[in-house]
Amino acid sequence: MSPPAATFGEPSSPTNAAQLKAGFDVKPVTINVNKSKTLDELAYKWEEGFKFAPIRESQVSRAMTRRYFQDLDTYAESDIVIVGAGSCGLSAAYMLGKARPDLKIAIIEASVSPGGGAWLGGQLFSAMVMRKPADAFLTDLGVAFEDEGDFVVVKHAALFTSTLLSKVLSFPNIKLFNATAVEDLITRTSPDGTLRIAGVVTNWTLVTMHHDDQSCMDPNTINAPVVISTTGHDGPFGAFSVKRLVSMQQLDKLGGMRGLDMNTAEDAIVKRTREIVPGLIVGGMELSEVDGANRMGPTFGAMALSGVKAAEEALEIFAERKRQNEY
Ligand code: 48N
């Protein structure tokens, strides 16, 4: 039996068909009983009958849960899963969202707040440095920077990360599941014994953190033929997928991130972003834990371009899986 189609099925109505064909350039249909006002109409008139429209608490609950559980159903079969919404994972998502509006892309982020280590430069300083040619990514994203010759400076790292995040979240075929941890990988073993990654195992992050002190709290799953893991090199969940590959005996041992060397580190991370085991691509600083690459410290160009490369690799693998009808 062929696996359930992971991409969008036949549109249910001509309207949907037009919407799908328009590449999701659909205008939200507002069923707006109460006419919305403009800020100018509201300003300075708070005492003149200002009042919010009425609500019942259950309406808020249903508005949230209906959508969330629909998303869980929709993305239970994803085309690509990205683990970790740091600068690398978000850059990969941005490239995939632009290139393939027909694919379902799920991002799993353990923290409530996505963005990983990219909200500040180094040692809590605000500015973010990217060495050329990573300025190409900033230009594509529409983030302003100061040109310093061999490198560029974004005035605040949060400007880069919030712009990237807002662009990624605006793609209708990308869903961010934050406060959700990947706590295992779905695997398939071919007759010749080759192991392939076929999705991720998830749980609420707070649950994942308390498996040892609570009774059994089983996880949920997301099937996908391609997983991109960009879980960073440190932090409570850092380098998750590569550590799991070691415990599954798919990697002999962690390579161990080496000392700081900007010139060596950034080229290595971008050039060696790749499929580590069939179906699993590793990028960003998680890769330093596989290859024993140097760290680069407070320069972020390699994160962006590793994400670009991870997206390219993912699309190649996805096409191959589709040809082999292997999910
Ligand atoms: O920002 P990070 O940690 O990882 P990258 O690779 O996107 O960017 C790394 C970059 O910020 C640096 O470390 C800079 C360049 N410094 C280098 C240096 O030499 O110090 O983002 C990883 C994200 C985080 O948001 C984690 O919360 C998340 O991944 N995460 C997970 N999400 C879901 N499930 C997991 N198991 C998991 N583990 C981590």
CSV table of C-alpha atoms and ligand atoms in Angstrom, one decimal:
chain,number,residue,atom,x,y,z
A,1,MET,CA,0.0,0.0,0.0
A,2,SER,CA,1.5,3.3,-1.0
A,3,PRO,CA,2.2,5.7,1.8
A,4,PRO,CA,-0.4,8.4,2.4
A,5,ALA,CA,0.4,11.4,0.2
A,6,ALA,CA,2.3,13.9,2.2
A,7,THR,CA,1.7,16.8,-0.1
A,8,PHE,CA,-1.7,18.5,-0.4
A,9,GLY,CA,-4.4,16.2,-1.7
A,10,GLU,CA,-6.9,17.1,-4.4
A,11,PRO,CA,-8.4,20.5,-3.6
A,12,SER,CA,-11.9,20.0,-2.1
A,13,SER,CA,-13.5,22.8,-4.1
A,14,PRO,CA,-12.9,25.0,-7.2
A,15,THR,CA,-12.1,27.8,-4.8
A,16,ASN,CA,-9.5,25.8,-3.1
A,17,ALA,CA,-8.2,24.7,-6.5
A,18,ALA,CA,-7.7,28.3,-7.5
A,19,GLN,CA,-6.1,29.0,-4.1
A,20,LEU,CA,-3.8,26.1,-4.4
A,21,LYS,CA,-2.9,26.9,-8.0
A,22,ALA,CA,-2.3,30.5,-7.0
A,23,GLY,CA,0.6,29.2,-4.8
A,24,PHE,CA,-1.1,30.0,-1.6
A,25,ASP,CA,-1.4,33.7,-2.5
A,26,VAL,CA,-4.8,33.6,-1.0
A,27,LYS,CA,-6.3,36.7,0.7
A,28,PRO,CA,-7.6,35.8,4.1
A,29,VAL,CA,-11.4,35.7,4.0
A,30,THR,CA,-12.6,37.9,6.9
A,31,ILE,CA,-16.1,37.0,8.0
A,32,ASN,CA,-16.3,40.2,9.9
A,33,VAL,CA,-19.6,40.8,11.6
A,34,ASN,CA,-18.3,43.9,13.3
A,35,LYS,CA,-16.8,46.5,11.1
A,36,SER,CA,-13.1,46.9,12.0
A,37,LYS,CA,-12.0,50.4,13.0
A,38,THR,CA,-8.7,52.1,12.1
A,39,LEU,CA,-6.3,53.3,14.8
A,40,ASP,CA,-7.1,56.9,13.9
A,41,GLU,CA,-10.8,56.2,14.6
A,42,LEU,CA,-9.8,54.8,18.0
A,43,ALA,CA,-7.1,57.2,19.1
A,44,TYR,CA,-8.0,59.7,21.8
A,45,LYS,CA,-11.6,58.5,22.0
A,46,TRP,CA,-11.2,55.9,24.8
A,47,GLU,CA,-13.9,57.6,26.9
A,48,GLU,CA,-16.3,57.9,24.0
A,49,GLY,CA,-17.9,54.5,24.1
A,50,PHE,CA,-14.7,52.5,23.6
A,51,LYS,CA,-15.6,48.8,24.1
A,52,PHE,CA,-14.2,45.5,22.8
A,53,ALA,CA,-16.6,43.3,20.9
A,54,PRO,CA,-18.1,40.6,23.2
A,55,ILE,CA,-16.5,37.2,23.6
A,56,ARG,CA,-17.1,34.0,25.4
A,57,GLU,CA,-14.0,32.2,26.8
A,58,SER,CA,-14.9,29.0,25.0
A,59,GLN,CA,-14.6,30.9,21.7
A,60,VAL,CA,-11.0,31.7,22.5
A,61,SER,CA,-10.3,28.1,23.5
A,62,ARG,CA,-11.9,26.7,20.4
A,63,ALA,CA,-10.2,29.2,18.2
A,64,MET,CA,-6.8,28.0,19.5
A,65,THR,CA,-7.4,24.3,19.9
A,66,ARG,CA,-9.3,23.8,16.6
A,67,ARG,CA,-6.4,25.3,14.7
A,68,TYR,CA,-3.7,23.5,16.7
A,69,PHE,CA,-5.3,20.1,16.3
A,70,GLN,CA,-6.0,20.6,12.7
A,71,ASP,CA,-2.2,21.5,12.3
A,72,LEU,CA,-1.3,18.3,14.2
A,73,ASP,CA,-3.5,16.3,11.8
A,74,THR,CA,-2.2,18.1,8.7
A,75,TYR,CA,1.5,17.8,9.6
A,76,ALA,CA,1.3,14.3,11.0
A,77,GLU,CA,2.5,13.4,7.4
A,78,SER,CA,5.1,16.1,6.5
A,79,ASP,CA,7.4,16.3,3.5
A,80,ILE,CA,10.3,17.8,5.4
A,81,VAL,CA,10.8,18.3,9.2
A,82,ILE,CA,13.3,20.8,10.5
A,83,VAL,CA,14.5,20.2,14.1
A,84,GLY,CA,15.6,23.4,15.8
A,85,ALA,CA,14.5,26.9,14.9
A,86,GLY,CA,17.8,28.6,15.3
A,87,SER,CA,19.4,30.7,12.6
A,88,CYS,CA,20.4,27.7,10.5
A,89,GLY,CA,17.0,25.9,10.8
A,90,LEU,CA,15.1,29.0,10.1
A,91,SER,CA,17.3,29.8,7.1
A,92,ALA,CA,16.7,26.4,5.7
A,93,ALA,CA,12.9,26.9,6.3
A,94,TYR,CA,13.0,30.2,4.5
A,95,MET,CA,14.7,28.7,1.4
A,96,LEU,CA,12.3,25.8,1.3
A,97,GLY,CA,9.2,28.0,1.9
A,98,LYS,CA,10.2,30.1,-1.1
A,99,ALA,CA,11.2,27.2,-3.4
A,100,ARG,CA,8.4,24.7,-2.7
A,101,PRO,CA,5.0,26.2,-1.6
A,102,ASP,CA,3.6,22.7,-2.4
A,103,LEU,CA,5.5,20.9,0.3
A,104,LYS,CA,4.4,20.6,4.0
A,105,ILE,CA,7.3,21.7,6.2
A,106,ALA,CA,7.1,21.3,10.0
A,107,ILE,CA,9.6,23.0,12.3
A,108,ILE,CA,10.0,21.5,15.8
A,109,GLU,CA,11.5,23.9,18.3
A,110,ALA,CA,12.1,22.9,22.0
A,111,SER,CA,12.0,26.4,23.3
A,112,VAL,CA,8.9,28.6,23.6
A,113,SER,CA,10.9,31.3,21.8
A,114,PRO,CA,12.4,30.2,18.5
A,115,GLY,CA,15.6,31.9,17.2
A,116,GLY,CA,18.2,29.9,19.1
A,117,GLY,CA,21.4,31.8,19.8
A,118,ALA,CA,20.7,34.5,17.2
A,119,TRP,CA,19.0,37.2,19.3
A,120,LEU,CA,22.3,38.8,20.2
A,121,GLY,CA,25.8,39.0,18.7
A,122,GLY,CA,28.7,37.8,21.0
A,123,GLN,CA,28.8,38.3,24.8
A,124,LEU,CA,25.3,39.8,24.8
A,125,PHE,CA,26.3,42.6,22.5
A,126,SER,CA,23.5,43.6,20.1
A,127,ALA,CA,25.1,43.8,16.6
A,128,MET,CA,25.3,40.7,14.4
A,129,VAL,CA,28.3,40.2,12.1
A,130,MET,CA,28.1,38.2,8.9
A,131,ARG,CA,31.2,37.7,6.7
A,132,LYS,CA,30.7,38.1,2.9
A,133,PRO,CA,29.3,36.4,0.9
A,134,ALA,CA,26.6,35.8,3.5
A,135,ASP,CA,25.4,39.4,2.9
A,136,ALA,CA,23.6,37.8,-0.1
A,137,PHE,CA,21.2,36.1,2.3
A,138,LEU,CA,20.5,39.4,4.2
A,139,THR,CA,19.8,41.1,0.9
A,140,ASP,CA,17.4,38.4,-0.2
A,141,LEU,CA,15.7,38.6,3.2
A,142,GLY,CA,15.5,42.4,3.0
A,143,VAL,CA,17.6,43.1,6.2
A,144,ALA,CA,19.6,46.3,6.2
A,145,PHE,CA,23.3,46.1,7.1
A,146,GLU,CA,26.4,48.3,7.3
A,147,ASP,CA,29.1,47.2,4.8
A,148,GLU,CA,32.5,47.0,6.4
A,149,GLY,CA,34.3,45.5,3.4
A,150,ASP,CA,34.9,41.8,4.1
A,151,PHE,CA,32.0,41.6,6.4
A,152,VAL,CA,28.7,43.3,7.1
A,153,VAL,CA,27.0,44.3,10.4
A,154,VAL,CA,23.3,44.1,11.2
A,155,LYS,CA,22.6,46.8,13.8
A,156,HIS,CA,20.8,44.3,16.1
A,157,ALA,CA,20.8,40.5,15.8
A,158,ALA,CA,17.1,40.5,16.7
A,159,LEU,CA,16.4,42.5,13.5
A,160,PHE,CA,17.8,39.6,11.5
A,161,THR,CA,16.1,36.8,13.5
A,162,SER,CA,12.7,38.5,13.8
A,163,THR,CA,12.7,39.3,10.1
A,164,LEU,CA,13.7,35.7,9.2
A,165,LEU,CA,11.1,34.3,11.6
A,166,SER,CA,8.3,36.5,10.4
A,167,LYS,CA,9.0,35.6,6.7
A,168,VAL,CA,9.1,31.8,7.6
A,169,LEU,CA,5.9,32.0,9.7
A,170,SER,CA,4.1,33.8,6.8
A,171,PHE,CA,4.5,30.8,4.5
A,172,PRO,CA,1.2,29.0,4.5
A,173,ASN,CA,2.9,25.6,4.1
A,174,ILE,CA,5.2,25.9,7.1
A,175,LYS,CA,4.1,25.2,10.6
A,176,LEU,CA,6.2,25.9,13.7
A,177,PHE,CA,5.6,23.7,16.7
A,178,ASN,CA,7.5,25.5,19.4
A,179,ALA,CA,7.7,24.4,23.1
A,180,THR,CA,7.9,21.0,21.5
A,181,ALA,CA,11.0,18.8,21.6
A,182,VAL,CA,12.2,16.0,19.3
A,183,GLU,CA,13.0,13.2,21.7
A,184,ASP,CA,13.7,10.5,19.2
A,185,LEU,CA,13.9,9.7,15.5
A,186,ILE,CA,11.6,7.4,13.5
A,187,THR,CA,13.7,4.8,11.7
A,188,ARG,CA,13.3,2.2,9.0
A,189,THR,CA,15.7,-0.6,8.3
A,190,SER,CA,16.1,-1.8,4.7
A,191,PRO,CA,16.5,-5.6,4.0
A,192,ASP,CA,20.3,-4.9,3.7
A,193,GLY,CA,20.3,-3.5,7.2
A,194,THR,CA,20.7,0.1,6.1
A,195,LEU,CA,18.9,2.4,8.5
A,196,ARG,CA,16.9,5.4,7.2
A,197,ILE,CA,15.4,8.2,9.1
A,198,ALA,CA,11.6,8.5,8.4
A,199,GLY,CA,10.4,11.2,10.8
A,200,VAL,CA,10.6,12.4,14.3
A,201,VAL,CA,9.2,11.6,17.8
A,202,THR,CA,8.0,14.6,19.7
A,203,ASN,CA,6.7,15.6,23.1
A,204,TRP,CA,5.9,18.8,24.9
A,205,THR,CA,9.4,20.1,26.0
A,206,LEU,CA,8.4,20.2,29.6
A,207,VAL,CA,7.3,16.6,29.4
A,208,THR,CA,10.5,15.6,27.8
A,209,MET,CA,12.4,17.2,30.6
A,210,HIS,CA,10.5,15.2,33.2
A,211,HIS,CA,10.5,11.7,31.9
A,212,ASP,CA,12.7,10.7,34.9
A,213,ASP,CA,10.5,12.0,37.6
A,214,GLN,CA,7.0,11.4,36.3
A,215,SER,CA,5.2,8.2,35.2
A,216,CYS,CA,5.4,7.2,31.6
A,217,MET,CA,4.4,10.1,29.2
A,218,ASP,CA,4.6,8.6,25.7
A,219,PRO,CA,5.4,10.9,22.8
A,220,ASN,CA,3.7,11.8,19.5
A,221,THR,CA,5.2,11.3,16.0
A,222,ILE,CA,5.6,13.1,12.6
A,223,ASN,CA,6.4,11.0,9.5
A,224,ALA,CA,8.6,12.6,6.9
A,225,PRO,CA,11.0,11.3,4.3
A,226,VAL,CA,13.5,14.0,5.1
A,227,VAL,CA,14.6,15.5,8.4
A,228,ILE,CA,17.0,18.5,8.7
A,229,SER,CA,18.5,18.6,12.2
A,230,THR,CA,20.0,22.0,13.3
A,231,THR,CA,19.9,21.7,17.1
A,232,GLY,CA,23.1,23.6,17.8
A,233,HIS,CA,26.2,22.6,19.7
A,234,ASP,CA,25.2,23.3,23.3
A,235,GLY,CA,22.2,23.9,25.5
A,236,PRO,CA,20.1,21.3,27.3
A,237,PHE,CA,19.1,19.6,24.0
A,238,GLY,CA,22.1,20.6,21.9
A,239,ALA,CA,23.3,18.3,19.1
A,240,PHE,CA,20.3,16.1,19.8
A,241,SER,CA,20.1,14.1,16.5
A,242,VAL,CA,23.8,13.3,16.3
A,243,LYS,CA,23.9,12.2,20.0
A,244,ARG,CA,20.9,10.0,19.2
A,245,LEU,CA,22.7,8.5,16.1
A,246,VAL,CA,25.7,7.6,18.4
A,247,SER,CA,23.4,5.9,20.9
A,248,MET,CA,21.8,4.0,17.9
A,249,GLN,CA,25.3,3.0,16.8
A,250,GLN,CA,24.8,4.8,13.5
A,251,LEU,CA,27.8,7.1,14.4
A,252,ASP,CA,30.8,5.7,16.3
A,253,LYS,CA,31.2,8.7,18.5
A,254,LEU,CA,30.8,12.5,18.6
A,255,GLY,CA,33.6,14.4,16.8
A,256,GLY,CA,33.6,17.0,19.5
A,257,MET,CA,33.5,20.7,18.6
A,258,ARG,CA,37.0,22.2,18.4
A,259,GLY,CA,38.3,25.6,19.6
A,260,LEU,CA,37.4,28.9,18.0
A,261,ASP,CA,38.8,29.7,14.6
A,262,MET,CA,36.5,31.8,12.5
A,263,ASN,CA,38.2,31.4,9.2
A,264,THR,CA,38.3,27.6,9.5
A,265,ALA,CA,35.0,27.0,11.1
A,266,GLU,CA,32.6,28.9,8.8
A,267,ASP,CA,33.9,27.4,5.6
A,268,ALA,CA,33.8,23.9,7.1
A,269,ILE,CA,30.2,24.1,8.4
A,270,VAL,CA,28.8,25.4,5.1
A,271,LYS,CA,30.8,23.0,2.9
A,272,ARG,CA,30.1,19.9,5.0
A,273,THR,CA,26.3,20.5,5.6
A,274,ARG,CA,25.1,17.1,4.4
A,275,GLU,CA,23.1,14.0,4.8
A,276,ILE,CA,24.7,12.1,7.7
A,277,VAL,CA,22.6,9.0,7.5
A,278,PRO,CA,19.9,8.4,4.8
A,279,GLY,CA,17.0,10.8,5.4
A,280,LEU,CA,18.8,13.0,8.0
A,281,ILE,CA,20.7,16.2,7.0
A,282,VAL,CA,22.7,18.0,9.7
A,283,GLY,CA,23.6,21.7,9.5
A,284,GLY,CA,24.6,24.6,11.6
A,285,MET,CA,26.6,24.1,14.8
A,286,GLU,CA,25.2,20.6,15.4
A,287,LEU,CA,27.5,19.6,12.6
A,288,SER,CA,30.5,20.7,14.6
A,289,GLU,CA,29.7,17.9,17.0
A,290,VAL,CA,29.8,15.3,14.2
A,291,ASP,CA,32.9,16.4,12.4
A,292,GLY,CA,34.9,17.9,15.2
A,293,ALA,CA,34.7,21.3,13.4
A,294,ASN,CA,36.0,24.4,15.0
A,295,ARG,CA,33.6,26.9,16.4
A,296,MET,CA,33.3,30.4,14.9
A,297,GLY,CA,32.0,32.4,17.8
A,298,PRO,CA,30.0,35.5,17.2
A,299,THR,CA,29.8,35.5,13.4
A,300,PHE,CA,26.6,34.1,11.8
A,301,GLY,CA,27.1,33.9,8.0
A,302,ALA,CA,27.8,30.1,8.2
A,303,MET,CA,24.5,29.5,9.9
A,304,ALA,CA,22.5,31.3,7.1
A,305,LEU,CA,24.4,29.6,4.3
A,306,SER,CA,24.4,26.2,6.0
A,307,GLY,CA,20.7,26.6,6.0
A,308,VAL,CA,20.7,27.4,2.3
A,309,LYS,CA,22.7,24.3,1.6
A,310,ALA,CA,20.6,22.1,3.9
A,311,ALA,CA,17.5,23.1,1.9
A,312,GLU,CA,19.2,22.2,-1.4
A,313,GLU,CA,20.2,18.8,0.0
A,314,ALA,CA,16.7,18.2,1.4
A,315,LEU,CA,15.0,18.9,-1.9
A,316,GLU,CA,17.4,16.5,-3.7
A,317,ILE,CA,16.7,13.7,-1.2
A,318,PHE,CA,12.9,14.4,-1.3
A,319,ALA,CA,12.9,14.1,-5.0
A,320,GLU,CA,14.8,10.8,-4.8
A,321,ARG,CA,12.4,9.4,-2.1
A,322,LYS,CA,9.4,10.4,-4.3
A,323,ARG,CA,11.0,8.5,-7.2
A,324,GLN,CA,11.5,5.5,-5.1
A,325,ASN,CA,8.0,6.0,-3.5
A,326,GLU,CA,9.9,5.5,-0.2
A,327,TYR,CA,8.6,7.3,2.9
B,1,48N,O1,21.1,28.8,17.4
B,1,48N,P1,21.1,27.3,17.7
B,1,48N,O2,21.8,26.8,18.9
B,1,48N,O3,21.9,26.5,16.5
B,1,48N,P2,22.2,27.0,15.0
B,1,48N,O4,23.1,25.9,14.5
B,1,48N,O5,21.0,27.4,14.3
B,1,48N,O6,23.1,28.3,15.2
B,1,48N,C1,24.2,28.3,16.1
B,1,48N,C2,24.7,29.7,16.3
B,1,48N,O7,23.7,30.4,17.1
B,1,48N,C3,25.9,29.7,17.1
B,1,48N,O8,26.1,28.8,18.0
B,1,48N,C4,26.9,30.8,16.9
B,1,48N,C5,27.3,31.0,15.5
B,1,48N,N1,28.0,30.6,17.8
B,1,48N,C6,29.0,29.7,17.5
B,1,48N,C7,30.0,29.5,18.6
B,1,48N,O9,31.1,29.2,18.2
B,1,48N,O10,29.6,29.6,19.8
B,1,48N,O11,19.6,26.8,17.6
B,1,48N,C8,19.3,25.4,17.9
B,1,48N,C9,17.8,25.4,18.2
B,1,48N,C10,17.5,26.0,19.6
B,1,48N,O12,16.5,27.0,19.4
B,1,48N,C11,17.1,24.8,20.5
B,1,48N,O13,16.1,25.2,21.4
B,1,48N,C12,16.6,23.9,19.4
B,1,48N,O14,17.4,24.0,18.3
B,1,48N,N2,16.7,22.5,19.8
B,1,48N,C13,15.7,21.6,19.7
B,1,48N,N3,14.4,21.7,19.2
B,1,48N,C14,13.6,20.6,19.2
B,1,48N,N4,14.0,19.4,19.7
B,1,48N,C15,15.3,19.2,20.1
B,1,48N,N5,15.7,18.0,20.5
B,1,48N,C16,16.2,20.3,20.1
B,1,48N,N6,17.5,20.5,20.5
B,1,48N,C17,17.7,21.8,20.3
